[in-house]
mmCIF file of C-alpha atoms in Angstrom:
data_model
loop_
_atom_site.group_PDB
_atom_site.id
_atom_site.type_symbol
_atom_site.label_atom_id
_atom_site.label_comp_id
_atom_site.label_asym_id
_atom_site.label_seq_id
_atom_site.Cartn_x
_atom_site.Cartn_y
_atom_site.Cartn_z
ATOM 1 C CA MET A 1 0.199 0.117 0.237
ATOM 2 C CA MET A 2 3.166 2.314 0.045
ATOM 3 C CA PRO A 3 4.097 2.632 -2.601
ATOM 4 C CA PHE A 4 0.400 3.406 -3.666
ATOM 5 C CA THR A 5 0.001 6.036 -1.978
ATOM 6 C CA PHE A 6 4.006 7.521 -2.873
ATOM 7 C CA SER A 7 2.943 7.412 -6.324
ATOM 8 C CA LYS A 8 -0.165 9.003 -5.686
ATOM 9 C CA VAL A 9 0.768 11.959 -3.157
ATOM 10 C CA ASN A 10 3.759 12.249 -6.882
ATOM 11 C CA ALA A 11 0.514 12.682 -8.528
ATOM 12 C CA VAL A 12 -1.195 15.535 -6.722
ATOM 13 C CA ILE A 13 2.381 17.393 -5.995
ATOM 14 C CA ARG A 14 2.801 17.544 -9.999
ATOM 15 C CA ALA A 15 -0.384 18.348 -10.858
ATOM 16 C CA VAL A 16 0.256 21.103 -8.584
ATOM 17 C CA ARG A 17 3.245 22.452 -9.730
ATOM 18 C CA MET A 18 1.801 22.390 -13.050
ATOM 19 C CA SER A 19 -1.570 24.397 -11.753
ATOM 20 C CA ARG A 20 0.956 26.921 -10.519
ATOM 21 C CA GLN A 21 3.137 26.769 -13.978
ATOM 22 C CA ARG A 22 -0.339 27.043 -15.898
ATOM 23 C CA GLN A 23 -1.853 30.465 -13.528
ATOM 24 C CA VAL A 24 1.979 30.995 -14.032
ATOM 25 C CA ALA A 25 1.724 31.496 -17.991
ATOM 26 C CA ALA A 26 -1.772 33.058 -17.704
ATOM 27 C CA ALA A 27 -0.367 35.682 -15.690
ATOM 28 C CA ARG A 28 2.287 36.430 -18.229
ATOM 29 C CA MET A 29 0.327 35.977 -20.843
ATOM 30 C CA ALA A 30 -3.198 38.689 -19.888
ATOM 31 C CA ALA A 31 -0.029 41.119 -18.856
ATOM 32 C CA LEU A 32 1.724 40.133 -22.495
ATOM 33 C CA GLU A 33 -1.756 41.293 -23.865
ATOM 34 C CA GLU A 34 -2.602 44.292 -21.380
ATOM 35 C CA SER A 35 1.560 45.689 -22.721
ATOM 36 C CA ASN A 36 0.421 45.445 -26.206
ATOM 37 C CA SER A 37 -2.710 47.391 -26.093
ATOM 38 C CA LEU A 38 -0.850 50.605 -24.010
ATOM 39 C CA LEU A 39 1.663 49.642 -27.582
ATOM 40 C CA GLN A 40 -1.030 49.861 -30.120
ATOM 41 C CA ASP A 41 -2.487 52.804 -28.064
ATOM 42 C CA GLN A 42 0.221 54.289 -27.859
ATOM 43 C CA ALA A 43 1.202 53.682 -31.916
ATOM 44 C CA ARG A 44 -1.827 55.198 -33.046
ATOM 45 C CA LYS A 45 -1.657 57.979 -30.685
ATOM 46 C CA LEU A 46 1.736 58.376 -32.884
ATOM 47 C CA GLU A 47 0.520 58.226 -36.293
ATOM 48 C CA HIS A 48 -1.711 60.918 -35.230
ATOM 49 C CA GLN A 49 0.554 62.833 -33.919
ATOM 50 C CA THR A 50 2.725 62.888 -37.265
ATOM 51 C CA ASN A 51 -0.310 63.156 -39.177
ATOM 52 C CA GLU A 52 -0.996 66.665 -37.688
ATOM 53 C CA ALA A 53 3.029 67.513 -37.648
ATOM 54 C CA ARG A 54 2.982 67.061 -41.400
ATOM 55 C CA GLU A 55 -0.200 69.007 -41.712
ATOM 56 C CA LEU A 56 1.074 71.689 -39.558
ATOM 57 C CA ALA A 57 4.441 71.296 -41.668
ATOM 58 C CA HIS A 58 2.286 72.062 -44.394
ATOM 59 C CA GLU A 59 0.530 74.343 -43.423
ATOM 60 C CA LEU A 60 3.956 76.445 -42.362
ATOM 61 C CA ALA A 61 4.872 76.164 -45.630
ATOM 62 C CA LEU A 62 2.594 77.809 -47.776
ATOM 63 C CA THR A 63 2.528 80.533 -45.514
ATOM 64 C CA ASN A 64 6.203 80.740 -45.643
ATOM 65 C CA GLU A 65 5.780 81.379 -49.277
ATOM 66 C CA GLU A 66 2.753 83.743 -48.616
ATOM 67 C CA LEU A 67 5.519 86.030 -46.611
ATOM 68 C CA ARG A 68 7.856 85.739 -48.708
ATOM 69 C CA ALA A 69 5.767 87.222 -51.751
ATOM 70 C CA VAL A 70 4.416 89.501 -49.319
ATOM 71 C CA ILE A 71 7.771 91.391 -48.341
ATOM 72 C CA SER A 72 8.531 91.307 -52.140
ATOM 73 C CA GLU A 73 5.804 93.352 -52.845
ATOM 74 C CA ALA A 74 6.695 95.535 -50.469
ATOM 75 C CA LYS A 75 10.645 95.917 -51.477
ATOM 76 C CA LYS A 76 8.759 96.296 -54.610
ATOM 77 C CA ALA A 77 6.858 99.059 -53.815
ATOM 78 C CA TRP A 78 9.696 100.700 -51.109
ATOM 79 C CA ALA A 79 11.512 100.698 -54.170
ATOM 80 C CA ALA A 80 9.438 102.611 -56.250
ATOM 81 C CA ALA A 81 8.182 104.570 -53.679
ATOM 82 C CA ASP A 82 11.872 105.859 -52.946
ATOM 83 C CA SER A 83 12.437 106.139 -56.654
ATOM 84 C CA PRO A 84 11.302 109.484 -56.691
ATOM 85 C CA THR A 85 12.799 111.605 -54.017
ATOM 86 C CA ASP A 86 16.493 109.871 -55.133
ATOM 87 C CA ARG A 87 15.601 112.220 -58.420
ATOM 88 C CA ARG A 88 13.663 114.984 -56.404
ATOM 89 C CA GLN A 89 17.126 115.592 -54.168
ATOM 90 C CA SER A 90 19.114 114.962 -57.396
ATOM 91 C CA PHE A 91 17.429 117.488 -59.369
ATOM 92 C CA SER A 92 17.447 120.275 -56.109
ATOM 93 C CA LEU A 93 21.740 119.448 -56.097
#
């Protein structure tokens, strides 16, 4: 009867060990799934921010072009305004 009792005890010990290993594995899997979910959420946010940055960069480039055109027009206007003044000064001397 003794050998039967030992083998039964060993079987119970193995079953308990395997159950604990399954629980640990399940807990790890749950933690990995949560981590994966958080990473996916961060990836979506990063993609959204990247798209916003691209749109802002495009708007900035357009604004820069508009400012350059305005500056160019202002320089032309100043040059045109200065020209008659220079001519009047040369005639008065």
